[in-house]
Amino acid sequence: MSQALALVRGHTILALILLLAVFVLGIEIARPGTVTPLWISNALLFAAPLAILGAGQTLVMLTGGIDLSVASVATGAAYILATNAASGDGTALALSLSLGLIVGIVNGLGVAVLRVQPLVMTLGTGLMVGGAMTVYSQYMLASQPHVPAIIQTLGAGKILGLIPVDLFLWAAIAALMLFALHRTGFGRLLYAVGDNREACHLAGIRVWRVLFVDYVLCALLAAIAGLVLVGGTNAADLSLADVYLLPSVACVIIGGTSIFGGRGGYSGTIVGALILTVLTSILTLLDVPEPVKQILYGAIILSLAAAYARLTE
Amino acid sequence: MGAVHILRRNGGSRSFSHHLRAAGMPLLFLASILATLAIHRNFGAFDVQSLALGALPLAMAATAQAIVVISGGIDLSVGSMIAVSNVLSASLMQHASFRQSLGLAVLIIGLGAVQGAINGILIILSRIPDIVVTLTTGFIWGGVALLVLERPGGGAPSDFLEIGAGADLSPFLPNALLLLIVAVAVIWLPIRSSRLGLSLYASGSDSVAAFRSGVDPRLARILAYGLGGIFCAVGGVSLTMTTGIGAPLAGAYYTLSSVAAVVIGGVSLNGGRGGVLGPILAALLLTLLPMDLIFLNIDPNYGQVIQGTLIVLVVMVGGFAAFLQGRS
Amino acid sequence: MSAQAKLLLRVTGVAKRFGSVIALRAAELELRAGEIHALMGANGAGKSTLVKVITGEFPADAGEVTLAGNVTVFRSPAEARRAGIVSVYQDPALVPDLTIAQNMRLARVPLDAVRATMRELGIERLDLSRRAREIDYPHLRLIDLSRALASKPRILILDEITAALPADLSERVFAAVREWRRRGHSVIFISHRMAEVAALADRATILRDGVTVGVTATRDAEDKIVNMMLGAEVAKAAAAPQPRASAGIAPQAAPALELRGLTYGHALSGVSFRLGAGEILGIAALEGQGQQELFDCIAGVRRANSGEILANGRALELRHPADAIRAGLVLVPANRLHALLPQRSIRENVALSSLGTLGAWGPIAMRAERKRVESAVERLQIDKRASSEVRRLSGGNQQKVVIARWLAAEFRTLLCFDPTRGIDIGTKRQIYALLREVAGQGAAVLLFTSELPEIRLACDRAIVLFAGRISGEMPASEADEARLLRAAHGLAAPVRAEAPV
């Protein structure tokens, strides 16, 4: 038993995958015949935007930060895309990504240069973006928002009716993340800054540059996630990504990245995002009222994170 | 001799950003009052009253958040806790008498204490950081609020609503403001001046040193969150009092705004420093802003933008001062 | 005091582990009434852990603590305090954002009693309404001690209280400790400084790797204690080096490092010296005489107000540590925790310095990096058993990792700020041997150490700082403790600013 525990401690990712398998098995036992290729395909489709948000969140949490503006940025990017679709797909895409860029730069300036606590900084920019979008929407009432076909394909399309298109985007981002975190100087620096900012300074590292780029990347990933989301729903509204704020943080924590920085990685976040997606699916299958679903979801996230904290102590 | 030398050198000058934090909020508030008077020449008793009414729940939320932050935590479930007491009071008081309503209010405030304490206990038991736990419990309490009241509704006896709406002492001293003062004076001030209050500040400042000085940081944490829960419940009940109904989704606004008020009010998020006055003034300011915008015929939705900008500006100014100090 | 004195505290078979790290295996301790008892051991031997078990900061996994014949388990330091056991821990236990008076109220210690003990320690002029955050570290320790004394403990525990105290303040602590014994109470005294222990303590208990390996009277037992601390083999290997003869340094056209009239606020005024390649220059000073600022300025951590810093004859503009590192000036700071990434591997810690430039953000040449790191690790004989997280290493090994970082990179001048503070004798000697080796290969070394006798052993030449100025300069052969101390108190005539090399 203790040996098994030691094995799990050494390879926490295995424990996560095991948990995921248990969840999937649980569904299949409770409702035989649920787990089909189509179900798996849908799970991946829905997990992708969360995992992309989680990628950005992983980047900032590795440095000991957090980004609470990701939901507003994702929503904003989606809304800007839909309302500018008339001026051409390229323009609309550029505009919505530039929202991510701008918010990222502001967050980066605040956190990296002026050393504002990430929580407060991103809370502030999140409010700013959210409010600005509300005001913006009132000027856009006349126009007819619609989602470009290419984004719809990205967010909802499936190749051969089975392989979700957004899986390719996710896979590319995941590959980049894993390579960057473990094999590049930038990745090393994210861990280093998260572990001991002062030591990095003394070692001659310009910490602010690392953090600045980090927050810009996070906001850009949030904007991309917003695009995938709006492609999936095909309707831009101003609360599109609100429900993703908690899961974006939760999938990183469940995936084993320390909120204090310096420890963790993206592979855990991937499994974390899958676990949360499957959990949602289970709760939907259970056919309980929405409030109860919400309570259960929160309680399970909390117990998972607590179990993880005890396991890795 | 070295001792004397060191004593003299460290003799008392405090940092610029410290002064900024201490004096900033009252100045900002004064400026916004003056601006309001300039914009709205007829600003009178009625407006003071509606300001106090509008600001009451947020001021409570800000007080709750301030206490938690001072003790070294952060509570992102403030809004949901307010929502729970709001819908609970609105659904229970709907057909109650005035007296029963008062009893129910006390009961709900007690429940708020329990709710807050649960947050604290979960943080201690789970060993997960406050921010994650309360983000999640916020989700859970939000579900509870929806369970109690699925859509806006409920109510309270009119006598009860009158408590908040009137201005029995002076037209410029609305009951809502009195309620705020009484709540803070009765619940927070005695604690603050006791050793219990010291232990809250101590565990926020340095929990190891606090433990070695005889504080149980776990108890302090539960106490802080419990107090936070009490003020959230007072906020929720006063939301019922001021709006007349319960709304399960109304709470969301208060989570972010309470953090905003704490930050603008000059409480350090590192814990151990600050008080509740700054955050309360900030809450009044954040309520005054949209009112001013309406007077100016500007879309009040800008209020949220301004609120976000204010947070960012306030923290950036603090950071900028530190930045300049580091340079020199 | 007689050997038959009453047994006051007895610790038997105490064990404690943190995750995979075993801090204590079988600690034993017997404290008599009215004695000063030294607790000794190398870094990581478990001294502080034992103190924390005794005072209830955390529970032991096994073993017993018996106080005056009764088995006791304290659940918090407050409980221990009520039973008459009070510790002054290694890190100050005062809450930084509370005033001193509030801190006393928090700990339920009457202010009058604290004022009295502060008077005994000579710090009664300190304003009690100041926040602990605003008070410097040595005085915080004395306030901590005042608070401990004010609660009139039967057993007072001092965990390396003198480690960061200047000599004058240390003397006051010793006087207070002796007075406490005179009143019939007991003191457990932890220190790395053998001389202090010999002068102060009656008996010593020696811990090695979490096990009590011996108890001895301290008189004339220095060698015995060292042998017990290190184990016989290590002690032989780490035999003390001879004092260095004053090495004749060849005059050079451009010294590795030259300071001209360096001034920083009130802390440094007009400091000038030269440091040649291959030379080890020692800096001696009491606490807070500007040595910290001096090193920080040279390492680019702080910016000097005026004066010049030259490396190999080239004037430097140091705005960031990166500028200093590029010029070949690298810093080993006093506090290892300021330089290490505690949760990362030895490899990542050592390789960190190569990531300073934007160009280094790209893919890492993993094989070349491993080679470079391994050779530095081998050279320093770092214990690699816990290589995945450096926080699991002992203090000495951590310090070696910091030095290995710079060996793996390139440097011309090594700035070592008290590199052996709180490090056991074996590692200490290894580090000094390494500095000598580095200098032998042509690097320059600037070394500050708070332990004056070490200047003579490790350096070629010594400079003494007093109140931000150079108050003395001498070859190592003449740098005995008495001369250094005189200069450190500003008693010797100041030398000319431009000291001959």
PDB file of C-alpha atoms in Angstrom, chain A residues 132-286:
ATOM      1  CA  ALA A 132     -15.957  48.041 -21.879  1.00  0.00           C
ATOM      2  CA  MET A 133     -17.669  45.150 -23.625  1.00  0.00           C
ATOM      3  CA  THR A 134     -21.023  46.079 -22.094  1.00  0.00           C
ATOM      4  CA  VAL A 135     -20.647  49.643 -23.321  1.00  0.00           C
ATOM      5  CA  TYR A 136     -19.378  48.439 -26.696  1.00  0.00           C
ATOM      6  CA  SER A 137     -22.348  46.101 -27.103  1.00  0.00           C
ATOM      7  CA  GLN A 138     -24.772  49.019 -26.843  1.00  0.00           C
ATOM      8  CA  TYR A 139     -23.186  50.651 -29.860  1.00  0.00           C
ATOM      9  CA  MET A 140     -23.271  47.342 -31.698  1.00  0.00           C
ATOM     10  CA  LEU A 141     -26.960  46.636 -31.193  1.00  0.00           C
ATOM     11  CA  ALA A 142     -27.729  47.601 -34.762  1.00  0.00           C
ATOM     12  CA  SER A 143     -25.202  45.307 -36.368  1.00  0.00           C
ATOM     13  CA  GLN A 144     -25.931  41.642 -36.811  1.00  0.00           C
ATOM     14  CA  PRO A 145     -23.225  39.668 -35.029  1.00  0.00           C
ATOM     15  CA  HIS A 146     -22.293  36.394 -36.620  1.00  0.00           C
ATOM     16  CA  VAL A 147     -19.453  33.941 -36.286  1.00  0.00           C
ATOM     17  CA  PRO A 148     -17.247  33.381 -39.353  1.00  0.00           C
ATOM     18  CA  ALA A 149     -17.545  29.943 -40.903  1.00  0.00           C
ATOM     19  CA  ILE A 150     -13.894  29.133 -40.338  1.00  0.00           C
ATOM     20  CA  ILE A 151     -14.233  29.746 -36.608  1.00  0.00           C
ATOM     21  CA  GLN A 152     -17.389  27.649 -36.508  1.00  0.00           C
ATOM     22  CA  THR A 153     -15.428  24.836 -38.110  1.00  0.00           C
ATOM     23  CA  LEU A 154     -12.655  25.318 -35.551  1.00  0.00           C
ATOM     24  CA  GLY A 155     -14.979  25.301 -32.582  1.00  0.00           C
ATOM     25  CA  ALA A 156     -17.563  22.720 -33.617  1.00  0.00           C
ATOM     26  CA  GLY A 157     -16.303  20.899 -36.702  1.00  0.00           C
ATOM     27  CA  LYS A 158     -15.278  17.279 -36.806  1.00  0.00           C
ATOM     28  CA  ILE A 159     -13.239  15.442 -39.374  1.00  0.00           C
ATOM     29  CA  LEU A 160     -14.958  12.231 -40.520  1.00  0.00           C
ATOM     30  CA  GLY A 161     -17.628  13.154 -38.035  1.00  0.00           C
ATOM     31  CA  LEU A 162     -15.419  12.016 -35.193  1.00  0.00           C
ATOM     32  CA  ILE A 163     -12.142  13.912 -34.793  1.00  0.00           C
ATOM     33  CA  PRO A 164     -12.806  17.418 -33.458  1.00  0.00           C
ATOM     34  CA  VAL A 165     -11.028  20.155 -35.380  1.00  0.00           C
ATOM     35  CA  ASP A 166     -10.144  22.066 -32.227  1.00  0.00           C
ATOM     36  CA  LEU A 167      -8.191  19.008 -31.112  1.00  0.00           C
ATOM     37  CA  PHE A 168      -5.536  19.885 -33.692  1.00  0.00           C
ATOM     38  CA  LEU A 169      -5.192  23.406 -32.375  1.00  0.00           C
ATOM     39  CA  TRP A 170      -5.068  22.089 -28.834  1.00  0.00           C
ATOM     40  CA  ALA A 171      -2.462  19.475 -29.765  1.00  0.00           C
ATOM     41  CA  ALA A 172      -0.280  22.103 -31.408  1.00  0.00           C
ATOM     42  CA  ILE A 173      -0.542  24.375 -28.359  1.00  0.00           C
ATOM     43  CA  ALA A 174       0.144  21.452 -26.035  1.00  0.00           C
ATOM     44  CA  ALA A 175       3.225  20.420 -27.986  1.00  0.00           C
ATOM     45  CA  LEU A 176       4.534  23.971 -27.902  1.00  0.00           C
ATOM     46  CA  MET A 177       3.794  24.310 -24.184  1.00  0.00           C
ATOM     47  CA  LEU A 178       5.492  21.055 -23.254  1.00  0.00           C
ATOM     48  CA  PHE A 179       8.544  21.826 -25.338  1.00  0.00           C
ATOM     49  CA  ALA A 180       8.799  25.403 -24.104  1.00  0.00           C
ATOM     50  CA  LEU A 181       8.399  24.480 -20.441  1.00  0.00           C
ATOM     51  CA  HIS A 182      10.921  21.676 -20.339  1.00  0.00           C
ATOM     52  CA  ARG A 183      13.413  22.322 -23.089  1.00  0.00           C
ATOM     53  CA  THR A 184      13.799  26.083 -23.429  1.00  0.00           C
ATOM     54  CA  GLY A 185      15.416  28.789 -21.410  1.00  0.00           C
ATOM     55  CA  PHE A 186      12.123  30.676 -21.204  1.00  0.00           C
ATOM     56  CA  GLY A 187      10.392  27.669 -19.658  1.00  0.00           C
ATOM     57  CA  ARG A 188      13.183  27.224 -17.133  1.00  0.00           C
ATOM     58  CA  LEU A 189      12.888  30.878 -16.237  1.00  0.00           C
ATOM     59  CA  LEU A 190       9.148  30.588 -15.572  1.00  0.00           C
ATOM     60  CA  TYR A 191       9.825  27.903 -12.969  1.00  0.00           C
ATOM     61  CA  ALA A 192      12.808  29.827 -11.624  1.00  0.00           C
ATOM     62  CA  VAL A 193      10.916  33.117 -11.251  1.00  0.00           C
ATOM     63  CA  GLY A 194       8.023  31.309  -9.608  1.00  0.00           C
ATOM     64  CA  ASP A 195      10.331  29.580  -7.181  1.00  0.00           C
ATOM     65  CA  ASN A 196      12.463  32.537  -6.126  1.00  0.00           C
ATOM     66  CA  ARG A 197      12.213  35.889  -7.822  1.00  0.00           C
ATOM     67  CA  GLU A 198      15.013  37.402  -5.751  1.00  0.00           C
ATOM     68  CA  ALA A 199      17.415  34.603  -6.648  1.00  0.00           C
ATOM     69  CA  CYS A 200      16.690  35.164 -10.330  1.00  0.00           C
ATOM     70  CA  HIS A 201      17.452  38.848  -9.956  1.00  0.00           C
ATOM     71  CA  LEU A 202      20.753  38.043  -8.253  1.00  0.00           C
ATOM     72  CA  ALA A 203      21.582  35.543 -10.991  1.00  0.00           C
ATOM     73  CA  GLY A 204      21.407  38.367 -13.508  1.00  0.00           C
ATOM     74  CA  ILE A 205      17.973  37.616 -14.924  1.00  0.00           C
ATOM     75  CA  ARG A 206      15.714  40.496 -15.950  1.00  0.00           C
ATOM     76  CA  VAL A 207      12.709  39.110 -14.168  1.00  0.00           C
ATOM     77  CA  TRP A 208      10.284  41.681 -15.528  1.00  0.00           C
ATOM     78  CA  ARG A 209      10.877  40.556 -19.106  1.00  0.00           C
ATOM     79  CA  VAL A 210       9.980  36.995 -18.231  1.00  0.00           C
ATOM     80  CA  LEU A 211       6.820  38.010 -16.403  1.00  0.00           C
ATOM     81  CA  PHE A 212       5.794  40.494 -19.065  1.00  0.00           C
ATOM     82  CA  VAL A 213       5.990  37.940 -21.873  1.00  0.00           C
ATOM     83  CA  ASP A 214       4.275  35.447 -19.607  1.00  0.00           C
ATOM     84  CA  TYR A 215       1.178  37.586 -19.070  1.00  0.00           C
ATOM     85  CA  VAL A 216       0.985  38.543 -22.738  1.00  0.00           C
ATOM     86  CA  LEU A 217       1.068  34.865 -23.700  1.00  0.00           C
ATOM     87  CA  CYS A 218      -1.623  34.053 -21.156  1.00  0.00           C
ATOM     88  CA  ALA A 219      -3.976  36.733 -22.459  1.00  0.00           C
ATOM     89  CA  LEU A 220      -3.360  35.670 -26.067  1.00  0.00           C
ATOM     90  CA  LEU A 221      -4.177  32.071 -25.173  1.00  0.00           C
ATOM     91  CA  ALA A 222      -7.331  33.312 -23.451  1.00  0.00           C
ATOM     92  CA  ALA A 223      -8.348  35.158 -26.627  1.00  0.00           C
ATOM     93  CA  ILE A 224      -7.735  32.027 -28.697  1.00  0.00           C
ATOM     94  CA  ALA A 225      -9.813  29.995 -26.257  1.00  0.00           C
ATOM     95  CA  GLY A 226     -12.583  32.574 -26.649  1.00  0.00           C
ATOM     96  CA  LEU A 227     -12.537  32.049 -30.410  1.00  0.00           C
ATOM     97  CA  VAL A 228     -12.819  28.276 -30.017  1.00  0.00           C
ATOM     98  CA  LEU A 229     -15.685  28.765 -27.577  1.00  0.00           C
ATOM     99  CA  VAL A 230     -17.667  31.101 -29.792  1.00  0.00           C
ATOM    100  CA  GLY A 231     -17.071  28.762 -32.723  1.00  0.00           C
ATOM    101  CA  GLY A 232     -18.666  26.030 -30.662  1.00  0.00           C
ATOM    102  CA  THR A 233     -21.732  27.974 -29.517  1.00  0.00           C
ATOM    103  CA  ASN A 234     -22.086  30.048 -32.698  1.00  0.00           C
ATOM    104  CA  ALA A 235     -23.531  32.847 -30.600  1.00  0.00           C
ATOM    105  CA  ALA A 236     -21.588  35.672 -29.001  1.00  0.00           C
ATOM    106  CA  ASP A 237     -22.999  36.916 -25.745  1.00  0.00           C
ATOM    107  CA  LEU A 238     -21.421  38.836 -22.937  1.00  0.00           C
ATOM    108  CA  SER A 239     -21.333  35.972 -20.453  1.00  0.00           C
ATOM    109  CA  LEU A 240     -19.891  33.418 -22.852  1.00  0.00           C
ATOM    110  CA  ALA A 241     -16.784  32.471 -20.886  1.00  0.00           C
ATOM    111  CA  ASP A 242     -17.815  33.527 -17.366  1.00  0.00           C
ATOM    112  CA  VAL A 243     -18.396  29.947 -16.295  1.00  0.00           C
ATOM    113  CA  TYR A 244     -14.874  29.061 -17.365  1.00  0.00           C
ATOM    114  CA  LEU A 245     -13.047  31.202 -14.790  1.00  0.00           C
ATOM    115  CA  LEU A 246     -13.234  28.699 -11.959  1.00  0.00           C
ATOM    116  CA  PRO A 247     -12.486  25.650 -14.174  1.00  0.00           C
ATOM    117  CA  SER A 248      -9.507  27.432 -15.773  1.00  0.00           C
ATOM    118  CA  VAL A 249      -7.909  27.766 -12.342  1.00  0.00           C
ATOM    119  CA  ALA A 250      -9.202  24.430 -11.077  1.00  0.00           C
ATOM    120  CA  CYS A 251      -7.808  22.348 -13.949  1.00  0.00           C
ATOM    121  CA  VAL A 252      -4.342  23.766 -13.311  1.00  0.00           C
ATOM    122  CA  ILE A 253      -4.530  23.111  -9.564  1.00  0.00           C
ATOM    123  CA  ILE A 254      -5.950  19.619  -9.993  1.00  0.00           C
ATOM    124  CA  GLY A 255      -3.191  19.056 -12.551  1.00  0.00           C
ATOM    125  CA  GLY A 256      -0.627  19.592  -9.839  1.00  0.00           C
ATOM    126  CA  THR A 257       0.719  23.068 -10.534  1.00  0.00           C
ATOM    127  CA  SER A 258       1.385  24.922  -7.319  1.00  0.00           C
ATOM    128  CA  ILE A 259      -0.416  28.235  -6.976  1.00  0.00           C
ATOM    129  CA  PHE A 260       2.707  29.503  -5.225  1.00  0.00           C
ATOM    130  CA  GLY A 261       4.757  28.857  -8.340  1.00  0.00           C
ATOM    131  CA  GLY A 262       7.851  26.908  -9.255  1.00  0.00           C
ATOM    132  CA  ARG A 263       6.224  23.484  -9.461  1.00  0.00           C
ATOM    133  CA  GLY A 264       3.963  21.745 -11.960  1.00  0.00           C
ATOM    134  CA  GLY A 265       3.548  21.631 -15.697  1.00  0.00           C
ATOM    135  CA  TYR A 266       1.137  21.454 -18.595  1.00  0.00           C
ATOM    136  CA  SER A 267       0.685  17.697 -18.828  1.00  0.00           C
ATOM    137  CA  GLY A 268      -1.169  17.774 -15.515  1.00  0.00           C
ATOM    138  CA  THR A 269      -3.371  20.616 -16.736  1.00  0.00           C
ATOM    139  CA  ILE A 270      -4.348  18.582 -19.812  1.00  0.00           C
ATOM    140  CA  VAL A 271      -5.570  15.725 -17.650  1.00  0.00           C
ATOM    141  CA  GLY A 272      -7.144  18.234 -15.260  1.00  0.00           C
ATOM    142  CA  ALA A 273      -9.157  19.766 -18.086  1.00  0.00           C
ATOM    143  CA  LEU A 274     -10.296  16.309 -19.250  1.00  0.00           C
ATOM    144  CA  ILE A 275     -11.311  15.368 -15.710  1.00  0.00           C
ATOM    145  CA  LEU A 276     -13.395  18.516 -15.312  1.00  0.00           C
ATOM    146  CA  THR A 277     -15.033  17.998 -18.716  1.00  0.00           C
ATOM    147  CA  VAL A 278     -15.932  14.416 -17.898  1.00  0.00           C
ATOM    148  CA  LEU A 279     -17.214  15.571 -14.512  1.00  0.00           C
ATOM    149  CA  THR A 280     -19.539  18.048 -16.212  1.00  0.00           C
ATOM    150  CA  SER A 281     -20.702  15.277 -18.464  1.00  0.00           C
ATOM    151  CA  ILE A 282     -21.419  13.017 -15.485  1.00  0.00           C
ATOM    152  CA  LEU A 283     -23.407  15.751 -13.741  1.00  0.00           C
ATOM    153  CA  THR A 284     -25.410  16.350 -16.905  1.00  0.00           C
ATOM    154  CA  LEU A 285     -26.167  12.643 -17.164  1.00  0.00           C
ATOM    155  CA  LEU A 286     -27.301  12.540 -13.536  1.00  0.00           C
TER     156      LEU A 286
END
